């Protein structure tokens, strides 16, 4: 099944109004994750959109704040990174952000209600994940979890 057919009209309209060209819909749950191009960026980007669910809005907003505060404080030359936020905002019932598309295999994919983890890739990148986690423990991160304890 073509995942583009799963996009609600509000998301399609938002993408069209912002001249975002869809290359591939990567995920539709719990948020819409779409690879494509936008007029402001010369390379492929990913846009992540929460639509019609306040809890998903807060989670996405929390991720935006976290990525910005963590990414800005990572030292140059570190063996880990947090993808930068290229743009973000809200429009009508949508909360969204955009980041560069990174070619490669995902650590996990969601198929229906099941998350399938690529164990071989996970073992390969685990040292970098641990370095990032240790670093994150040492810095002050901004988030919205105090607003909604359900996050």
CSV table of N, CA and C in Angstrom, one decimal:
chain,number,residue,atom,x,y,z
A,1,UNK,N,0.8,-1.2,0.0
A,1,UNK,CA,0.0,0.0,0.0
A,1,UNK,C,0.9,1.3,0.0
A,2,UNK,N,0.5,2.2,-0.8
A,2,UNK,CA,1.2,3.5,-0.9
A,2,UNK,C,0.9,4.3,0.4
A,3,UNK,N,2.0,4.6,1.2
A,3,UNK,CA,1.7,5.4,2.4
A,3,UNK,C,1.3,6.8,2.2
A,4,UNK,N,1.5,7.3,0.9
A,4,UNK,CA,1.0,8.7,0.7
A,4,UNK,C,-0.5,8.7,0.8
A,5,UNK,N,-1.2,7.6,0.5
A,5,UNK,CA,-2.6,7.6,0.6
A,5,UNK,C,-3.1,7.7,2.1
A,6,UNK,N,-2.2,7.5,3.0
A,6,UNK,CA,-2.5,7.5,4.4
A,6,UNK,C,-2.4,8.9,5.0
A,7,UNK,N,-1.9,9.9,4.2
A,7,UNK,CA,-1.7,11.2,4.7
A,7,UNK,C,-3.1,11.9,4.7
A,8,UNK,N,-3.5,12.5,5.9
A,8,UNK,CA,-4.8,13.3,5.9
A,8,UNK,C,-4.7,14.5,5.0
A,9,UNK,N,-5.8,15.0,4.7
A,9,UNK,CA,-5.9,16.2,3.8
A,9,UNK,C,-5.2,17.4,4.4
A,10,UNK,N,-5.3,17.5,5.8
A,10,UNK,CA,-4.6,18.7,6.4
A,10,UNK,C,-3.1,18.6,6.2
A,11,UNK,N,-2.5,17.4,6.2
A,11,UNK,CA,-1.1,17.3,6.0
A,11,UNK,C,-0.7,17.5,4.5
A,12,UNK,N,-1.5,17.0,3.6
A,12,UNK,CA,-1.3,17.2,2.2
A,12,UNK,C,-1.4,18.7,1.8
A,13,UNK,N,-2.4,19.4,2.4
A,13,UNK,CA,-2.6,20.8,2.1
A,13,UNK,C,-1.4,21.6,2.7
A,14,UNK,N,-1.0,21.3,3.9
A,14,UNK,CA,0.2,22.0,4.5
A,14,UNK,C,1.4,21.8,3.6
A,15,UNK,N,1.7,20.6,3.2
A,15,UNK,CA,2.9,20.3,2.3
A,15,UNK,C,2.8,21.1,1.0
A,16,UNK,N,1.6,21.0,0.4
A,16,UNK,CA,1.4,21.7,-0.9
A,16,UNK,C,1.6,23.2,-0.7
A,17,UNK,N,1.0,23.8,0.3
A,17,UNK,CA,1.1,25.3,0.5
A,17,UNK,C,2.5,25.7,0.9
A,18,UNK,N,3.3,24.8,1.4
A,18,UNK,CA,4.7,25.1,1.7
A,18,UNK,C,5.7,24.6,0.6
A,19,UNK,N,5.1,24.2,-0.5
A,19,UNK,CA,5.9,23.8,-1.7
A,19,UNK,C,6.9,22.7,-1.4
A,20,UNK,N,6.4,21.8,-0.5
A,20,UNK,CA,7.2,20.6,-0.1
A,20,UNK,C,6.9,19.5,-1.1
A,21,UNK,N,7.9,18.9,-1.8
A,21,UNK,CA,7.7,17.8,-2.7
A,21,UNK,C,8.0,16.5,-2.0
A,22,UNK,N,7.0,15.6,-2.0
A,22,UNK,CA,7.2,14.3,-1.3
A,22,UNK,C,8.0,13.4,-2.1
A,23,UNK,N,9.1,12.8,-1.5
A,23,UNK,CA,9.8,11.7,-2.2
A,23,UNK,C,9.3,10.4,-1.7
A,24,UNK,N,9.1,10.3,-0.3
A,24,UNK,CA,8.7,9.1,0.2
A,24,UNK,C,8.1,9.3,1.6
A,25,UNK,N,7.0,8.7,1.9
A,25,UNK,CA,6.4,8.7,3.3
A,25,UNK,C,7.1,7.6,4.0
A,26,UNK,N,7.8,8.0,5.1
A,26,UNK,CA,8.6,7.0,5.8
A,26,UNK,C,7.8,6.3,7.0
A,27,UNK,N,6.9,7.1,7.5
A,27,UNK,CA,6.1,6.6,8.7
A,27,UNK,C,4.8,7.4,8.8
A,28,UNK,N,3.8,6.8,9.3
A,28,UNK,CA,2.5,7.5,9.5
A,28,UNK,C,2.0,7.4,10.9
A,29,UNK,N,2.8,6.8,11.8
A,29,UNK,CA,2.3,6.6,13.2
A,29,UNK,C,3.5,6.6,14.1
A,30,UNK,N,3.5,7.3,15.2
A,30,UNK,CA,2.4,8.2,15.7
A,30,UNK,C,2.4,9.5,15.1
A,31,UNK,N,3.5,9.9,14.4
A,31,UNK,CA,3.6,11.1,13.6
A,31,UNK,C,3.9,10.8,12.2
A,32,UNK,N,3.7,11.7,11.3
A,32,UNK,CA,4.0,11.6,9.9
A,32,UNK,C,5.4,12.0,9.7
A,33,UNK,N,6.2,11.1,9.1
A,33,UNK,CA,7.6,11.3,8.8
A,33,UNK,C,7.8,11.2,7.3
A,34,UNK,N,8.2,12.3,6.6
A,34,UNK,CA,8.1,12.4,5.2
A,34,UNK,C,9.5,12.9,4.6
A,35,UNK,N,10.1,12.2,3.7
A,35,UNK,CA,11.3,12.6,3.1
A,35,UNK,C,10.9,13.4,1.8
A,36,UNK,N,11.6,14.5,1.6
A,36,UNK,CA,11.3,15.2,0.4
A,36,UNK,C,12.2,16.4,0.2
A,37,UNK,N,11.8,17.4,-0.6
A,37,UNK,CA,12.5,18.6,-0.8
A,37,UNK,C,11.6,19.8,-0.5
A,38,UNK,N,12.3,20.9,-0.1
A,38,UNK,CA,11.6,22.1,0.1
A,38,UNK,C,12.4,23.2,-0.6
A,39,UNK,N,11.7,24.3,-0.9
A,39,UNK,CA,12.4,25.4,-1.7
A,39,UNK,C,13.7,26.0,-0.9
A,40,UNK,N,13.6,25.9,0.4
A,40,UNK,CA,14.7,26.6,1.2
A,40,UNK,C,16.0,25.7,1.2
A,41,UNK,N,15.9,24.4,0.9
A,41,UNK,CA,17.0,23.5,1.1
A,41,UNK,C,17.3,22.8,-0.2
A,42,UNK,N,18.6,22.7,-0.5
A,42,UNK,CA,19.0,22.1,-1.8
A,42,UNK,C,19.1,20.6,-1.8
A,43,UNK,N,19.0,20.0,-0.6
A,43,UNK,CA,19.1,18.5,-0.5
A,43,UNK,C,17.9,17.9,0.1
A,44,UNK,N,17.8,16.6,0.1
A,44,UNK,CA,16.7,16.0,0.8
A,44,UNK,C,16.6,16.3,2.2
A,45,UNK,N,15.4,16.5,2.7
A,45,UNK,CA,15.1,16.8,4.1
A,45,UNK,C,14.0,15.8,4.6
A,46,UNK,N,13.8,15.8,5.9
A,46,UNK,CA,12.7,15.0,6.5
A,46,UNK,C,11.9,16.0,7.2
A,47,UNK,N,10.6,15.9,7.1
A,47,UNK,CA,9.7,16.7,7.8
A,47,UNK,C,8.9,15.8,8.7
A,48,UNK,N,8.8,16.1,10.0
A,48,UNK,CA,8.0,15.3,10.9
A,48,UNK,C,6.8,16.1,11.4
A,49,UNK,N,5.6,15.5,11.3
A,49,UNK,CA,4.4,16.3,11.5
A,49,UNK,C,3.5,15.6,12.5
A,50,UNK,N,3.1,16.2,13.5
A,50,UNK,CA,2.0,15.7,14.4
A,50,UNK,C,0.7,16.4,14.0
A,51,UNK,N,-0.3,15.6,13.9
A,51,UNK,CA,-1.6,16.1,13.4
A,51,UNK,C,-2.7,15.6,14.3
A,52,UNK,N,-3.5,16.6,14.8
A,52,UNK,CA,-4.8,16.3,15.4
A,52,UNK,C,-4.7,15.6,16.8
A,53,UNK,N,-3.5,15.5,17.4
A,53,UNK,CA,-3.4,14.8,18.7
A,53,UNK,C,-2.6,15.7,19.6
A,54,UNK,N,-3.2,16.3,20.6
A,54,UNK,CA,-2.4,17.2,21.5
A,54,UNK,C,-1.2,16.5,22.2
A,55,UNK,N,-1.3,15.3,22.5
A,55,UNK,CA,-0.2,14.5,23.2
A,55,UNK,C,0.9,14.4,22.2
A,56,UNK,N,0.6,14.1,20.9
A,56,UNK,CA,1.7,14.0,19.9
A,56,UNK,C,2.3,15.4,19.7
A,57,UNK,N,1.5,16.5,19.7
A,57,UNK,CA,2.1,17.8,19.6
A,57,UNK,C,3.1,18.1,20.6
A,58,UNK,N,2.8,17.8,21.9
A,58,UNK,CA,3.7,18.0,23.0
A,58,UNK,C,5.0,17.1,22.9
A,59,UNK,N,4.8,15.9,22.5
A,59,UNK,CA,6.0,15.0,22.3
A,59,UNK,C,6.9,15.6,21.2
A,60,UNK,N,6.3,16.1,20.1
A,60,UNK,CA,7.1,16.6,19.0
A,60,UNK,C,7.7,17.9,19.4
A,61,UNK,N,7.0,18.8,20.1
A,61,UNK,CA,7.6,20.0,20.6
A,61,UNK,C,8.7,19.7,21.6
A,62,UNK,N,8.6,18.7,22.4
A,62,UNK,CA,9.6,18.3,23.4
A,62,UNK,C,10.9,17.9,22.6
A,63,UNK,N,10.7,17.1,21.5
A,63,UNK,CA,11.8,16.7,20.7
A,63,UNK,C,12.5,17.9,20.1
A,64,UNK,N,11.7,18.8,19.6
A,64,UNK,CA,12.3,20.0,19.0
A,64,UNK,C,13.2,20.8,20.0
A,65,UNK,N,12.6,21.0,21.2
A,65,UNK,CA,13.4,21.7,22.2
A,65,UNK,C,14.6,20.9,22.7
A,66,UNK,N,14.5,19.6,22.8
A,66,UNK,CA,15.6,18.8,23.2
A,66,UNK,C,16.7,18.8,22.2
A,67,UNK,N,16.3,18.6,20.9
A,67,UNK,CA,17.3,18.6,19.8
A,67,UNK,C,18.1,19.9,19.7
A,68,UNK,N,17.3,21.0,19.8
A,68,UNK,CA,18.0,22.3,19.7
A,68,UNK,C,19.0,22.5,20.9
A,69,UNK,N,18.5,22.2,22.1
A,69,UNK,CA,19.4,22.5,23.3
A,69,UNK,C,20.6,21.5,23.3
A,70,UNK,N,20.3,20.2,23.0
A,70,UNK,CA,21.4,19.3,23.0
A,70,UNK,C,22.4,19.5,21.8
A,71,UNK,N,21.8,19.7,20.6
A,71,UNK,CA,22.7,19.9,19.5
A,71,UNK,C,23.6,21.1,19.5
A,72,UNK,N,23.1,22.2,20.1
A,72,UNK,CA,23.9,23.4,20.2
A,72,UNK,C,25.0,23.3,21.2
A,73,UNK,N,25.0,22.3,22.1
A,73,UNK,CA,26.0,22.2,23.1
A,73,UNK,C,27.1,21.1,22.8
A,74,UNK,N,26.9,20.3,21.8
A,74,UNK,CA,27.8,19.2,21.5
A,74,UNK,C,29.1,19.8,20.9
A,75,UNK,N,30.2,19.4,21.5
A,75,UNK,CA,31.5,20.0,21.1
A,75,UNK,C,31.8,19.5,19.6
A,76,UNK,N,32.5,20.4,18.9
A,76,UNK,CA,33.0,20.1,17.6
A,76,UNK,C,33.9,18.9,17.7
A,77,UNK,N,33.8,18.0,16.7
A,77,UNK,CA,34.7,16.8,16.7
A,77,UNK,C,34.2,15.7,17.5
A,78,UNK,N,33.1,15.8,18.2
A,78,UNK,CA,32.5,14.7,19.0
A,78,UNK,C,32.2,13.6,18.0
A,79,UNK,N,32.2,12.3,18.5
A,79,UNK,CA,31.9,11.2,17.7
A,79,UNK,C,30.4,10.8,17.7
A,80,UNK,N,29.6,11.8,18.0
A,80,UNK,CA,28.2,11.7,18.0
A,80,UNK,C,27.6,13.0,17.6
A,81,UNK,N,26.4,13.0,17.2
A,81,UNK,CA,25.7,14.3,16.8
A,81,UNK,C,24.2,14.1,17.0
A,82,UNK,N,23.5,15.3,17.0
A,82,UNK,CA,22.1,15.3,17.0
A,82,UNK,C,21.8,16.1,15.7
A,83,UNK,N,20.9,15.6,14.8
A,83,UNK,CA,20.6,16.2,13.6
A,83,UNK,C,20.0,17.6,13.9
A,84,UNK,N,20.5,18.6,13.2
A,84,UNK,CA,19.9,20.0,13.4
A,84,UNK,C,18.5,20.2,12.9
A,85,UNK,N,17.8,21.0,13.6
A,85,UNK,CA,16.4,21.4,13.2
A,85,UNK,C,16.6,22.5,12.2
A,86,UNK,N,16.1,22.3,11.0
A,86,UNK,CA,16.2,23.3,9.9
A,86,UNK,C,15.1,24.3,9.9
A,87,UNK,N,14.0,23.9,10.4
A,87,UNK,CA,12.8,24.7,10.5
A,87,UNK,C,11.7,24.0,11.4
A,88,UNK,N,10.9,24.8,12.0
A,88,UNK,CA,9.8,24.2,12.8
A,88,UNK,C,8.7,25.2,13.0
A,89,UNK,N,7.6,24.7,13.4
A,89,UNK,CA,6.5,25.6,13.6
A,89,UNK,C,5.2,24.9,13.8
A,90,UNK,N,4.1,25.6,13.8
A,90,UNK,CA,2.8,25.0,13.9
A,90,UNK,C,1.8,25.8,13.0
A,91,UNK,N,0.9,25.1,12.5
A,91,UNK,CA,-0.1,25.7,11.5
A,91,UNK,C,-1.4,25.0,11.7
A,92,UNK,N,-2.4,25.7,12.1
A,92,UNK,CA,-3.7,25.1,12.3
A,92,UNK,C,-3.6,24.0,13.4
A,93,UNK,N,-3.9,22.7,13.0
A,93,UNK,CA,-3.8,21.6,13.9
A,93,UNK,C,-2.5,20.8,13.8
A,94,UNK,N,-1.5,21.4,13.1
A,94,UNK,CA,-0.3,20.7,12.9
A,94,UNK,C,0.9,21.3,13.6
A,95,UNK,N,1.7,20.5,14.2
A,95,UNK,CA,3.0,20.9,14.8
A,95,UNK,C,4.1,20.1,13.9
A,96,UNK,N,5.1,20.8,13.5
A,96,UNK,CA,6.1,20.2,12.6
A,96,UNK,C,7.5,20.7,12.8
A,97,UNK,N,8.5,19.9,12.4
A,97,UNK,CA,9.8,20.3,12.2
A,97,UNK,C,10.5,19.6,11.1
A,98,UNK,N,11.6,20.2,10.6
A,98,UNK,CA,12.3,19.7,9.4
A,98,UNK,C,13.8,19.6,9.8
A,99,UNK,N,14.4,18.5,9.3
A,99,UNK,CA,15.8,18.2,9.6
A,99,UNK,C,16.4,17.6,8.3
A,100,UNK,N,17.8,17.6,8.2
A,100,UNK,CA,18.4,17.0,7.0
A,100,UNK,C,18.1,15.5,6.9
A,101,UNK,N,18.0,15.0,5.7
A,101,UNK,CA,17.8,13.6,5.5
A,101,UNK,C,19.2,12.9,5.6
A,102,UNK,N,19.3,11.9,6.4
A,102,UNK,CA,20.6,11.2,6.4
A,102,UNK,C,20.4,9.8,5.8
A,103,UNK,N,21.1,9.6,4.7
A,103,UNK,CA,21.0,8.3,4.0
A,103,UNK,C,21.6,7.2,4.8
A,104,UNK,N,20.9,6.1,4.8
A,104,UNK,CA,21.4,4.9,5.6
A,104,UNK,C,20.2,4.1,6.0
A,105,UNK,N,20.5,3.1,6.8
A,105,UNK,CA,19.5,2.2,7.3
A,105,UNK,C,19.0,2.7,8.6
A,106,UNK,N,17.7,2.6,8.9
A,106,UNK,CA,17.3,3.0,10.2
A,106,UNK,C,17.6,1.9,11.2
A,107,UNK,N,17.7,2.3,12.5
A,107,UNK,CA,17.9,1.4,13.6
A,107,UNK,C,16.7,0.5,13.8
A,108,UNK,N,15.5,1.1,13.5
A,108,UNK,CA,14.3,0.3,13.7
A,108,UNK,C,13.2,0.9,12.7
A,109,UNK,N,12.3,0.0,12.4
A,109,UNK,CA,11.1,0.5,11.6
A,109,UNK,C,9.9,0.0,12.3
A,110,UNK,N,8.8,0.7,12.2
A,110,UNK,CA,7.6,0.3,12.8
A,110,UNK,C,6.7,-0.2,11.6
A,111,UNK,N,6.2,-1.4,11.8
A,111,UNK,CA,5.3,-2.0,10.9
A,111,UNK,C,4.0,-2.4,11.7
A,112,UNK,N,3.0,-1.6,11.5
A,112,UNK,CA,1.8,-1.8,12.2
A,112,UNK,C,2.0,-1.5,13.7
A,113,UNK,N,1.8,-2.5,14.5
A,113,UNK,CA,2.0,-2.3,16.0
A,113,UNK,C,3.4,-2.9,16.4
A,114,UNK,N,4.2,-3.3,15.5
A,114,UNK,CA,5.5,-4.0,15.8
A,114,UNK,C,6.6,-3.1,15.4
A,115,UNK,N,7.6,-3.0,16.3
A,115,UNK,CA,8.9,-2.3,16.0
A,115,UNK,C,9.9,-3.4,15.7
A,116,UNK,N,10.5,-3.3,14.5
A,116,UNK,CA,11.5,-4.3,14.1
A,116,UNK,C,12.9,-3.6,14.2
A,117,UNK,N,13.8,-4.1,15.0
A,117,UNK,CA,15.1,-3.5,15.3
A,117,UNK,C,16.2,-4.2,14.4
A,118,UNK,N,17.0,-3.4,13.8
A,118,UNK,CA,18.2,-4.0,13.0
A,118,UNK,C,19.3,-4.2,14.0
A,119,UNK,N,19.4,-5.4,14.6
A,119,UNK,CA,20.3,-5.8,15.7
A,119,UNK,C,21.8,-5.6,15.2
A,120,UNK,N,22.1,-5.9,14.0
A,120,UNK,CA,23.5,-5.8,13.6
A,120,UNK,C,23.9,-4.3,13.5
A,121,UNK,N,23.1,-3.5,13.0
A,121,UNK,CA,23.4,-2.1,12.9
A,121,UNK,C,23.4,-1.5,14.3
A,122,UNK,N,22.5,-1.9,15.2
A,122,UNK,CA,22.4,-1.4,16.5
A,122,UNK,C,23.7,-1.7,17.3
A,123,UNK,N,24.2,-2.9,17.1
A,123,UNK,CA,25.5,-3.3,17.8
A,123,UNK,C,26.6,-2.4,17.3
A,124,UNK,N,26.6,-2.1,16.0
A,124,UNK,CA,27.7,-1.2,15.4
A,124,UNK,C,27.7,0.2,15.9
A,125,UNK,N,26.5,0.8,16.1
A,125,UNK,CA,26.4,2.2,16.5
A,125,UNK,C,26.2,2.3,18.0
A,126,UNK,N,26.1,1.2,18.7
A,126,UNK,CA,25.9,1.3,20.2
A,126,UNK,C,26.9,2.2,20.9
A,127,UNK,N,28.2,2.0,20.6
A,127,UNK,CA,29.2,2.9,21.3
A,127,UNK,C,29.0,4.3,21.1
A,128,UNK,N,28.6,4.8,20.0
A,128,UNK,CA,28.3,6.2,19.7
A,128,UNK,C,27.0,6.6,20.5
A,129,UNK,N,26.0,5.7,20.6
A,129,UNK,CA,24.8,6.0,21.3
A,129,UNK,C,25.1,6.2,22.8
A,130,UNK,N,26.0,5.3,23.3
A,130,UNK,CA,26.4,5.4,24.8
A,130,UNK,C,27.1,6.7,25.0
A,131,UNK,N,28.1,7.1,24.1
A,131,UNK,CA,28.8,8.3,24.3
A,131,UNK,C,27.8,9.5,24.3
A,132,UNK,N,26.8,9.5,23.4
A,132,UNK,CA,25.8,10.6,23.4
A,132,UNK,C,25.0,10.6,24.7
A,133,UNK,N,24.6,9.4,25.1
A,133,UNK,CA,23.8,9.4,26.4
A,133,UNK,C,24.6,9.9,27.6
A,134,UNK,N,25.8,9.5,27.7
A,134,UNK,CA,26.7,10.0,28.8
A,134,UNK,C,26.8,11.5,28.7
A,135,UNK,N,27.0,12.0,27.5
A,135,UNK,CA,27.1,13.5,27.3
A,135,UNK,C,25.8,14.2,27.7
A,136,UNK,N,24.7,13.6,27.3
A,136,UNK,CA,23.4,14.2,27.6
A,136,UNK,C,23.2,14.3,29.1
A,137,UNK,N,23.7,13.3,29.8
A,137,UNK,CA,23.5,13.3,31.3
A,137,UNK,C,24.3,14.5,31.9
A,138,UNK,N,25.3,15.0,31.2
A,138,UNK,CA,26.1,16.1,31.8
A,138,UNK,C,25.7,17.5,31.4
A,139,UNK,N,24.6,17.6,30.6
A,139,UNK,CA,24.2,19.0,30.2
A,139,UNK,C,22.8,19.2,30.6
A,140,UNK,N,22.5,20.5,30.6
A,140,UNK,CA,21.1,20.9,30.9
A,140,UNK,C,20.3,21.0,29.6
A,141,UNK,N,19.2,20.2,29.6
A,141,UNK,CA,18.4,20.1,28.4
A,141,UNK,C,17.0,20.8,28.7
A,142,UNK,N,16.6,21.5,27.7
A,142,UNK,CA,15.2,22.1,27.8
A,142,UNK,C,14.2,21.2,27.2
A,143,UNK,N,13.1,21.1,28.0
A,143,UNK,CA,12.0,20.2,27.5
A,143,UNK,C,10.7,20.7,28.0
A,144,UNK,N,9.6,20.2,27.6
A,144,UNK,CA,8.2,20.6,28.0
A,144,UNK,C,7.6,19.6,28.9
A,145,UNK,N,8.3,18.6,29.4
A,145,UNK,CA,7.7,17.5,30.2
A,145,UNK,C,7.1,18.0,31.5
A,146,UNK,N,7.5,19.2,32.0
A,146,UNK,CA,6.9,19.7,33.2
A,146,UNK,C,5.5,20.2,32.9
A,147,UNK,N,5.2,20.4,31.6
A,147,UNK,CA,3.8,20.9,31.2
A,147,UNK,C,2.8,19.8,31.3
A,148,UNK,N,3.3,18.6,30.8
A,148,UNK,CA,2.4,17.5,30.7
A,148,UNK,C,3.1,16.2,31.2
A,149,UNK,N,2.7,15.8,32.4
A,149,UNK,CA,3.4,14.6,33.0
A,149,UNK,C,3.2,13.3,32.3
A,150,UNK,N,2.3,13.3,31.3
A,150,UNK,CA,2.0,12.0,30.6
A,150,UNK,C,3.1,11.8,29.5
A,151,UNK,N,4.0,12.8,29.3
A,151,UNK,CA,5.0,12.6,28.3
A,151,UNK,C,6.0,11.6,28.8
